[in-house]
Amino acid sequence: MAGDGGPVTLRGIADRLGLHVSTVSRVLNGPSGERGRAASGDTARRIRELADELGYRPNPHATSLRTRRSNLVGVLFPRLSEIVVATIYEGVEEEATLRGLSTFVTNTHDDPATQRERIGMVLGRRVDGLIIGDAHLDGAALADPALDGTPFVLVNRRTDTGHPAVTCDDPLGGRLVAEHFLALGHRRVAVIAGEPFASTGTDRTAGFTDRYREAGLPLPAHRVRHCRFDTAGGHEAAVALLSGPDRPTAVFAVNDLAAIGTMGAARDLGLRLGEDLALAGFNDTPLAAELPVPLTSVHSPMAEQGRHAVRLLLRRIAGEPVASEALRPELVVRASTGAPVGPDLR
Amino acid sequence: MAGDGGPVTLRGIADRLGLHVSTVSRVLNGPSGERGRAASGDTARRIRELADELGYRPNPHATSLRTRRSNLVGVLFPRLSEIVVATIYEGVEEEATLRGLSTFVTNTHDDPATQRERIGMVLGRRVDGLIIGDAHLDGAALADPALDGTPFVLVNRRTDTGHPAVTCDDPLGGRLVAEHFLALGHRRVAVIAGEPFASTGTDRTAGFTDRYREAGLPLPAHRVRHCRFDTAGGHEAAVALLSGPDRPTAVFAVNDLAAIGTMGAARDLGLRLGEDLALAGFNDTPLAAELPVPLTSVHSPMAEQGRHAVRLLLRRIAGEPVASEALRPELVVRASTGAPVGPDLR
DNA sequence: ATGCTCTACCCAAACGTTTGCGCCAATCGT
DNA sequence: ACGATTGGCGCAAACGTTTGGGTAGAGCAT
C-alpha cells in the first residue's frame, strides 16, 4: 500500500490522476457515496479507489490547522488506577471513537496544582473540549480563565457551581442503602464518607443520612467519617468507627475500595461480616462478588456515564443547550449485609 | 491574558513588536535564556515578555505539520480497568509529560481486530511512536506493514518475535513463588496460568514449573490451567483444579485478580486459606494486603515499567540501538500461604 | 577606501488541508 | 439559435509554524 515516496497526500493522489487537490479533497470529504456534488461519478470513483489503494489517511494536523477543529478531547481523572474511573473512561473512549474523536487522558491525583497544569496542557494541545472527572465540589480549578473558550462537561463528580455533569444519582444510591439497612432493622449505623471535596462521597452520604433522618434516626456527626478513597483510607476510618463503645451494627462505605478496607479492619477486630457487622459498598466493582464474604453494593452504570459525557460534550461543542444527567443506580444485595438483626440487637 | 482578538499567534507578537515572525519563532524556540544567537538580548527579552503576557502557546498542529514531529505517542492496552495496566499507564503518563509528550491511550480488549484498528487509528493521528501493552506472544498484530515507519516498544508483555520490550522479570517471579512453596513443603501444587497468548502468564508459569521440575517434582499438565485474567476466570479455573481428587495444597495464580477468584472458589468449597490451601498471586495489588486473608503476592514494579517504556521509546525514536529490559520482582509473603505443611500432608 | 566578519534581523517557501470563487463546457428554455 | 443555468472542476488564499537563505549595517583589520 504505502511505501513509494513519503506518506500519501492529497496532492499525491491529485497528481497521479491529473486532477486538482481541491477536487480530491471535496470528493473524499463530501457526503460519501453521494453523486452529483463534488465531481462526476466516474472521477469520484477513481479518486476513491486510488485513495484506498494507496492507503490515504488525511493528515490531522493539516486538517486541524485549517479547520480549527482538532477532534481531540481532553479527559481528566484523579487516577485511572481506580477501577471505577477506569471503567468510566472505557465508556468515554468507546463513544469518542465512535464519534471520530481521540482523547488525551491524564491523572491529576486530585491535586489542584496538577489539575490546573493538566488543563493547561490539554488546552495547549488545542482540544475541542474537555471531560472532567476529577472536579471538586467548589469547582475551583474550573474557574480558570484559560478554560473560557473551551466547552467542557463534568463526569463522575458534580460541582456546586452548576456546570453540566453526568453522574450517578448518588443521593438515590445512598438512600437505597439506607432503605436496606432500615429493612434489616439496623438502628445504629455509620458512614465511611470518602473525601469531603468529592460529590460522589458527599451525595451518597447525604442520601443515606437523609433517609435515616426521615426514619427518625438521625446520625450523630461522629458516625460519619471522611477518608481517602482507597483501601487504606477505608481501613483507618473503619477502625475509628468500630473500636469505640456503642459500635454501629451496619456500615455504609461510599465505595467498594473503602468497603474492602473496612473488611480488613473488621477482620482485625474479630468481627464477622454479615453477622456481627453489616457492610455495604458502592459501585458494584467486579471484585464485590468474589470477596470471601460477597459485598452488598450499589451498582452504578459507569461506562454508561462515560458515554453520556461524550454525547453531552458534543452537544455543548455544537452550541446546543445541555442539562446535567443523573443515572439511576441499583442495589445489589449480597452476604455482607446478612440477615435482619434480632430484636435483641435493636 | 488572552481575550483580545482570537488566539495569540507568532504573527500577533511579531506585529505588535514590529518584528518578523521568524525572529519571534527563533527567540521562543532557541535554547531559552541564551544570548547572542537568535536576536539581541533586548529584543529577545521584549519578545519573551510579551509572549507570556499574552499567554502565547504555540499551535501544535502547525508545529507538527511543519516539523513532521507530533510529540504524540499512542499507547495500547488490553483494558485500563485492570489496575495493573492502569498503574503501568500512570508511569507512562508521568514520564511522557516530563518529556513533553502527550499520549493517546486506548483499550483493545485483547481482540486482534481491535488491536489492528486502534493501531491504524493512532497511526492516523501521526504519533511519533507507540507503546504497546497488549502484545500477544506471536506478535501477530505487530507485523502490520502500516507499522513499518513508526517506532514502537512493548511494555508489560513481550513477544516471541524479538521486539524491544520492558517487562517484569516474570520467569523470576514465578520462580520466587515456587521457592516459597517448596520451602513450605508443598509437593502437590497447581498454577492458574492466565491467557495462553500473554507472556506475563506463560512466563510466570514457566518460571514456576521450571523450579518445580528442578526440584524433581514436575507438574502434570492438568495442574496448569489457563483462564481469563479476571476474578471470574480465576474462579472457574480454581473450581476445576480444586474439586477433583488429589487436591493440590498450594495454588499459584499468575495475577491477583485470578487469585481473588480463587479465594471465592475456595470459600465456596469450604477451604480455609493458609490452612487447607496456600495461595499466591502476582503484582501485589493494593488490595492484596486488605483482603480478609491477606494475599501472598509477587510485587512487580509497574509504574516503573511504564516510565522505562517511554524512555526506551524515546531512544528508539532517536534511532539509538535499544535492548529489552526485565525489571526485578520481589515476593511479599502474607497469610494466604500460611505455615509449613505438616509431614502428614506431604 | 577596501574587504571581511559578525550581528541582528527579514524573506519566503514549505508542511497538507479546506473552501470561497471563478471559469469553461455542456445542457436547457424559448 | 441565443442567453441562462448548471455540472465539473481548477485557482489561490488561508491556517501557524519552522528554517535555509538572504542582506544591511556595524565593527575591524588591512
Short mmCIF file of C-alpha atoms in Angstrom, two decimals, chain A residues 25-304:
data_model
loop_
_atom_site.label_atom_id
_atom_site.label_comp_id
_atom_site.label_asym_id
_atom_site.label_seq_id
_atom_site.Cartn_x
_atom_site.Cartn_y
_atom_site.Cartn_z
CA SER A 25 -10.43 16.89 -1.13
CA ARG A 26 -14.06 17.54 -1.93
CA VAL A 27 -14.65 14.03 -3.11
CA LEU A 28 -13.03 12.46 -0.10
CA ASN A 29 -14.84 14.69 2.35
CA GLY A 30 -18.20 15.11 0.70
CA PRO A 31 -21.10 13.07 1.99
CA SER A 32 -19.50 9.81 0.94
CA GLY A 33 -21.20 7.82 -1.75
CA GLU A 34 -23.31 10.73 -2.93
CA ARG A 35 -23.19 11.62 -6.55
CA GLY A 36 -23.53 14.89 -8.30
CA ARG A 37 -21.99 17.24 -5.78
CA ALA A 38 -18.23 17.21 -5.84
CA ALA A 39 -17.26 15.56 -9.06
CA SER A 40 -18.57 13.31 -11.76
CA GLY A 41 -19.47 9.88 -10.58
CA ASP A 42 -16.64 8.46 -12.58
CA THR A 43 -13.91 10.79 -11.31
CA ALA A 44 -15.15 10.34 -7.79
CA ARG A 45 -14.85 6.62 -8.05
CA ARG A 46 -11.34 6.80 -9.47
CA ILE A 47 -10.30 9.09 -6.66
CA ARG A 48 -11.73 6.87 -4.00
CA GLU A 49 -10.20 3.79 -5.48
CA LEU A 50 -6.76 5.27 -5.69
CA ALA A 51 -7.11 6.74 -2.22
CA ASP A 52 -7.61 3.48 -0.54
CA GLU A 53 -5.25 1.62 -2.79
CA LEU A 54 -2.56 3.98 -1.57
CA GLY A 55 -3.91 3.87 1.96
CA TYR A 56 -4.53 7.57 2.14
CA ARG A 57 -5.09 8.99 5.62
CA PRO A 58 -5.68 12.70 5.92
CA ASN A 59 -3.06 14.48 7.94
CA PRO A 60 -4.93 15.53 11.05
CA HIS A 61 -2.51 18.34 11.81
CA ALA A 62 -3.15 19.96 8.49
CA THR A 63 -6.85 19.49 8.85
CA SER A 64 -6.93 20.87 12.35
CA LEU A 65 -4.79 23.79 11.39
CA ARG A 66 -7.12 24.67 8.58
CA THR A 67 -10.47 23.97 10.19
CA ARG A 68 -9.64 24.96 13.74
CA ARG A 69 -11.22 21.78 14.87
CA SER A 70 -9.00 19.09 16.28
CA ASN A 71 -11.43 16.29 17.07
CA LEU A 72 -9.47 15.94 20.24
CA VAL A 73 -10.87 15.95 23.70
CA GLY A 74 -9.05 16.16 26.98
CA VAL A 75 -10.11 13.88 29.80
CA LEU A 76 -9.12 14.50 33.40
CA PHE A 77 -9.38 11.96 36.17
CA PRO A 78 -7.99 11.70 39.66
CA ARG A 79 -6.40 8.35 38.96
CA LEU A 80 -7.03 5.83 36.29
CA SER A 81 -5.85 3.02 38.51
CA GLU A 82 -9.12 3.17 40.36
CA ILE A 83 -11.36 0.75 38.63
CA VAL A 84 -14.41 2.94 38.79
CA VAL A 85 -12.65 5.71 36.98
CA ALA A 86 -11.05 3.36 34.50
CA THR A 87 -14.44 1.94 33.66
CA ILE A 88 -15.91 5.37 33.11
CA TYR A 89 -13.01 6.03 30.81
CA GLU A 90 -13.75 2.89 28.85
CA GLY A 91 -17.16 4.32 28.15
CA VAL A 92 -15.65 7.64 27.18
CA GLU A 93 -13.20 6.04 24.84
CA GLU A 94 -15.76 3.82 23.22
CA GLU A 95 -18.15 6.63 22.49
CA ALA A 96 -15.39 9.01 21.47
CA THR A 97 -14.01 6.52 18.98
CA LEU A 98 -17.47 6.06 17.61
CA ARG A 99 -17.71 9.78 17.00
CA GLY A 100 -14.28 10.11 15.46
CA LEU A 101 -12.71 11.77 18.46
CA SER A 102 -9.44 10.96 20.13
CA THR A 103 -8.80 11.53 23.79
CA PHE A 104 -5.95 12.75 25.91
CA VAL A 105 -6.48 11.30 29.32
CA THR A 106 -4.50 12.27 32.33
CA ASN A 107 -4.26 11.69 36.07
CA THR A 108 -4.42 14.67 38.36
CA HIS A 109 -4.29 12.88 41.71
CA ASP A 110 -6.91 15.31 42.97
CA ASP A 111 -4.21 17.90 43.36
CA PRO A 112 -5.39 21.39 42.38
CA ALA A 113 -1.99 22.45 41.05
CA THR A 114 -1.81 19.38 38.85
CA GLN A 115 -5.37 19.91 37.72
CA ARG A 116 -4.59 23.40 36.55
CA GLU A 117 -1.39 22.31 34.90
CA ARG A 118 -3.06 19.49 33.01
CA ILE A 119 -5.91 21.67 31.94
CA GLY A 120 -3.31 24.00 30.53
CA MET A 121 -1.61 21.13 28.83
CA VAL A 122 -4.65 19.79 27.02
CA LEU A 123 -5.74 23.29 26.15
CA GLY A 124 -2.29 23.77 24.67
CA ARG A 125 -2.99 20.74 22.53
CA ARG A 126 -6.00 22.59 21.20
CA VAL A 127 -8.65 20.13 22.26
CA ASP A 128 -12.18 20.83 21.16
CA GLY A 129 -13.48 20.22 24.64
CA LEU A 130 -12.82 18.55 27.94
CA ILE A 131 -14.41 15.91 30.06
CA ILE A 132 -13.58 16.50 33.66
CA GLY A 133 -13.85 13.60 36.04
CA ASP A 134 -11.96 14.99 38.98
CA ALA A 135 -13.96 18.09 39.83
CA HIS A 136 -14.01 19.29 43.39
CA LEU A 137 -17.28 20.45 44.84
CA ASP A 138 -16.18 24.07 44.94
CA GLY A 139 -15.33 23.98 41.24
CA ALA A 140 -12.14 25.93 41.91
CA ALA A 141 -10.00 24.58 39.10
CA LEU A 142 -12.83 25.21 36.64
CA ALA A 143 -12.80 28.94 37.21
CA ASP A 144 -9.51 29.15 35.34
CA PRO A 145 -9.99 31.85 32.69
CA ALA A 146 -7.92 29.75 30.30
CA LEU A 147 -10.94 27.47 30.13
CA ASP A 148 -13.18 30.23 28.90
CA GLY A 149 -13.11 29.48 25.22
CA THR A 150 -13.38 25.73 25.53
CA PRO A 151 -16.53 23.78 26.28
CA PHE A 152 -16.40 21.13 28.96
CA VAL A 153 -18.63 18.79 30.87
CA LEU A 154 -18.18 17.00 34.14
CA VAL A 155 -18.50 13.33 34.72
CA ASN A 156 -18.41 11.19 37.82
CA ARG A 157 -18.47 14.18 40.15
CA ARG A 158 -20.54 17.33 40.02
CA THR A 159 -19.75 20.75 41.44
CA ASP A 160 -21.82 23.25 43.36
CA THR A 161 -21.20 25.74 40.60
CA GLY A 162 -23.74 24.38 38.18
CA HIS A 163 -21.61 23.04 35.36
CA PRO A 164 -23.28 20.39 33.25
CA ALA A 165 -22.44 17.00 34.66
CA VAL A 166 -23.14 13.35 34.11
CA THR A 167 -23.18 11.48 37.37
CA CYS A 168 -24.70 8.53 39.04
CA ASP A 169 -27.73 9.54 41.05
CA ASP A 170 -25.61 9.36 44.17
CA PRO A 171 -28.16 10.65 46.67
CA LEU A 172 -30.53 7.96 45.49
CA GLY A 173 -27.78 5.37 45.81
CA GLY A 174 -27.19 6.34 49.42
CA ARG A 175 -30.89 6.25 50.03
CA LEU A 176 -31.16 2.71 48.68
CA VAL A 177 -28.57 1.53 51.14
CA ALA A 178 -30.38 3.27 53.97
CA GLU A 179 -33.64 1.60 52.99
CA HIS A 180 -31.90 -1.73 53.01
CA PHE A 181 -30.31 -1.18 56.41
CA LEU A 182 -33.60 0.03 57.81
CA ALA A 183 -35.40 -3.01 56.46
CA LEU A 184 -32.84 -5.21 58.18
CA GLY A 185 -33.53 -3.43 61.42
CA HIS A 186 -30.26 -1.53 61.85
CA ARG A 187 -30.62 1.50 64.08
CA ARG A 188 -27.02 2.27 64.92
CA VAL A 189 -25.26 2.86 61.62
CA ALA A 190 -22.22 4.67 60.31
CA VAL A 191 -20.92 6.05 57.04
CA ILE A 192 -17.42 6.00 55.63
CA ALA A 193 -17.85 9.05 53.53
CA GLY A 194 -14.78 9.45 51.36
CA GLU A 195 -13.16 12.75 50.55
CA PRO A 196 -15.19 15.81 51.51
CA PHE A 197 -14.41 17.54 48.22
CA ALA A 198 -15.89 14.81 46.03
CA SER A 199 -19.59 14.95 45.33
CA THR A 200 -19.72 11.20 44.92
CA GLY A 201 -18.96 10.68 48.58
CA THR A 202 -20.90 13.60 49.98
CA ASP A 203 -24.01 12.97 47.89
CA ARG A 204 -24.11 9.30 48.73
CA THR A 205 -23.66 10.17 52.36
CA ALA A 206 -26.37 12.82 52.21
CA GLY A 207 -28.83 10.44 50.57
CA PHE A 208 -28.14 7.91 53.27
CA THR A 209 -28.33 10.23 56.25
CA ASP A 210 -31.40 11.96 54.86
CA ARG A 211 -33.25 8.69 54.77
CA TYR A 212 -32.23 7.82 58.31
CA ARG A 213 -33.28 11.24 59.48
CA GLU A 214 -36.64 10.74 57.83
CA ALA A 215 -36.89 7.47 59.73
CA GLY A 216 -36.41 9.39 62.94
CA LEU A 217 -32.87 8.11 63.46
CA PRO A 218 -30.54 10.99 62.59
CA LEU A 219 -26.87 10.07 62.55
CA PRO A 220 -24.64 11.77 65.11
CA ALA A 221 -21.74 13.56 63.48
CA HIS A 222 -19.10 11.16 64.76
CA ARG A 223 -20.76 8.33 62.84
CA VAL A 224 -19.81 9.93 59.54
CA ARG A 225 -16.14 9.74 58.79
CA HIS A 226 -14.29 11.10 55.83
CA CYS A 227 -11.33 9.24 54.41
CA ARG A 228 -9.26 8.69 51.32
CA PHE A 229 -10.88 6.75 48.52
CA ASP A 230 -8.76 3.67 48.86
CA THR A 231 -8.48 0.53 50.92
CA ALA A 232 -6.07 2.03 53.41
CA GLY A 233 -8.31 5.05 53.92
CA GLY A 234 -11.31 2.82 54.43
CA HIS A 235 -9.36 0.72 56.88
CA GLU A 236 -8.41 3.65 59.07
CA ALA A 237 -11.88 5.10 59.09
CA ALA A 238 -13.38 1.73 59.91
CA VAL A 239 -11.05 1.20 62.83
CA ALA A 240 -12.07 4.56 64.22
CA LEU A 241 -15.76 3.82 63.80
CA LEU A 242 -15.73 0.27 65.06
CA SER A 243 -13.43 0.29 68.01
CA GLY A 244 -15.28 2.74 70.25
CA PRO A 245 -18.12 1.76 72.56
CA ASP A 246 -21.61 1.59 71.11
CA ARG A 247 -20.31 0.05 67.94
CA PRO A 248 -22.56 0.51 64.90
CA THR A 249 -24.20 -2.64 63.59
CA ALA A 250 -24.01 -1.54 59.98
CA VAL A 251 -21.58 0.48 57.94
CA PHE A 252 -22.08 2.11 54.57
CA ALA A 253 -18.81 2.71 52.76
CA VAL A 254 -19.29 5.07 49.85
CA ASN A 255 -17.13 2.99 47.59
CA ASP A 256 -16.03 -0.59 47.27
CA LEU A 257 -12.39 0.09 47.94
CA ALA A 258 -13.20 1.71 51.24
CA ALA A 259 -15.51 -1.22 51.90
CA ILE A 260 -12.67 -3.64 51.36
CA GLY A 261 -10.56 -1.63 53.76
CA THR A 262 -13.42 -1.92 56.19
CA MET A 263 -13.39 -5.67 55.74
CA GLY A 264 -9.74 -5.70 56.66
CA ALA A 265 -10.48 -3.70 59.78
CA ALA A 266 -13.40 -5.93 60.71
CA ARG A 267 -11.18 -8.94 60.30
CA ASP A 268 -8.59 -7.40 62.60
CA LEU A 269 -11.25 -6.65 65.19
CA GLY A 270 -12.63 -10.15 65.02
CA LEU A 271 -15.99 -9.10 63.62
CA ARG A 272 -17.78 -11.44 61.27
CA LEU A 273 -19.26 -9.75 58.24
CA GLY A 274 -22.95 -10.28 57.78
CA GLU A 275 -23.24 -11.43 61.38
CA ASP A 276 -21.58 -9.01 63.77
CA LEU A 277 -21.49 -6.28 61.19
CA ALA A 278 -23.41 -5.43 58.05
CA LEU A 279 -21.39 -3.74 55.35
CA ALA A 280 -22.40 -2.15 52.07
CA GLY A 281 -20.22 -0.59 49.43
CA PHE A 282 -20.79 1.42 46.29
CA ASN A 283 -20.14 0.81 42.59
CA ASP A 284 -20.51 -2.93 42.49
CA THR A 285 -16.97 -3.47 41.36
CA PRO A 286 -16.29 -6.89 39.79
CA LEU A 287 -14.48 -7.79 42.97
CA ALA A 288 -17.52 -7.29 45.15
CA ALA A 289 -18.99 -10.62 44.22
CA GLU A 290 -15.77 -12.58 44.61
CA LEU A 291 -14.79 -11.44 48.04
CA PRO A 292 -14.67 -14.11 50.73
CA VAL A 293 -17.80 -12.53 52.04
CA PRO A 294 -19.56 -11.19 48.97
CA LEU A 295 -20.19 -7.49 49.26
CA THR A 296 -23.55 -5.79 49.08
CA SER A 297 -23.01 -2.82 46.83
CA VAL A 298 -24.84 -0.19 44.83
CA HIS A 299 -24.45 -0.85 41.16
CA SER A 300 -23.84 2.30 39.18
CA PRO A 301 -23.68 2.49 35.40
CA MET A 302 -20.09 3.56 34.97
CA ALA A 303 -19.25 3.03 31.33
CA GLU A 304 -22.64 4.48 30.59
#
